[in-house]
Amino acid sequence: MVASSRPPQQSDNEIPFAPAQVARRLLNWYGSEGRVLPWRGTRDPYRVWLAEIMLQQTTVDAVIPYYERFLARFADVGALAAASIDEVLTLWAGLGYYARARNLHAAARQVVEQHGGFFPDSLEGLQGLPGVGRSTAGAILSIAFDRPAPILDGNVRRVLSRLFALQENPRSTAAEKKLWRWAEALTPADCPHDYAQAIMDLGATVCVPRQPQCIVCPLDVLCRARALGLEKQLPLPAARKKVPEIVQAALLWRDCSGRLRVCRRPYQGLLGGMWEFPTVEIADGDDPAQAIGRFLQESGVSGEPQEVGRLRHIYSHFCLDLRLFGLASSSAQTVAEGDECRWVDEEALALLPLHGAHKKALPYLRQVG
Ligand code: SF4
């Protein structure tokens, strides 16, 4: 609840205006105020899908250069499917949420192998692709195929929460059902292509999180949050969870030729398939220097690593405290190479998809060897 005396609410099923009014107002507004973006003006499902996957939990500004680089390298879904996962991860490096890159690659292969290189044109078919949920499928179906399908990304969720003055945790199951119902009811049969982009644009440029610009909003006369003076308080914030902290130690390890030891993370799990310097988890109460010493011992290597730095990196679900140790070996290394671990020179290192925390460690290499 926002206020102690709760204002009268619409019943869950009631839509307090003709749904067509929302579409008409949004489409008029979009005609003059819609954003110009590199993926606008195309109905190519490959381009629409690529943009929608990149935009999941990522801002437009961050996505644009990646979108352009991907298209320059992979002009169509066949080119993406034929690429190696390492190349895809390298191009994706820095955009975050790397499961998206792995899913992108897997979905491209699925489109080629199971759909003859054509994207499915149904919600079920699109949702069968890795990384495509209900909202992304709705966006692709609306934008690329001009079929009415509801979307509920972060921007739309905020607009609907305000438009209907949703005064409950918007992530609860009950709220989720209402939001989808409203999204469905408002999606017009005509021009779903423009409508989908219009409502996303409204959330991105007018109905923004902290300071909604109600005065220029095409939905202001319909908006319940505006009528109730709750536009800045809705949607209600989700309860904040305490972010756990994880401690790791990474070894910046040079051999006698100056090459660096790097390992690939398992494909399944966090940052799957990305590369990093050899890393050990530090359990509560354990000493990072001793943990790195044990790691070297188990690898049959002698040497005294020195701590060269420490950095923090924030992930969505935890905060990483990364302790950096340097070791320069004066003799040739006998530690095996293979698909998962290699010795690389700095030129080759620059071409590997190194994940963000370990990219931050690169300046510390100067202190090693
Ligand atoms: S009137 Fe204000 S709160 Fe309501 S949809 Fe428009 S910008 Fe959002």
Tab-separated table of C-alpha atoms in Angstrom, residues 252 358-367:
chain	number	residue	atom	x	y	z
A	252	LEU	CA	47.778	-13.601	-13.085
A	358	HIS	CA	38.812	-10.315	-15.312
A	359	LYS	CA	38.918	-7.588	-17.937
A	360	LYS	CA	39.163	-5.176	-15.032
A	361	ALA	CA	42.205	-7.164	-13.867
A	362	LEU	CA	44.163	-6.531	-17.089
A	363	PRO	CA	45.952	-3.356	-15.870
A	364	TYR	CA	47.418	-5.427	-13.021
A	365	LEU	CA	49.327	-7.579	-15.513
A	366	ARG	CA	51.973	-4.849	-15.637
A	367	GLN	CA	52.921	-5.800	-12.112
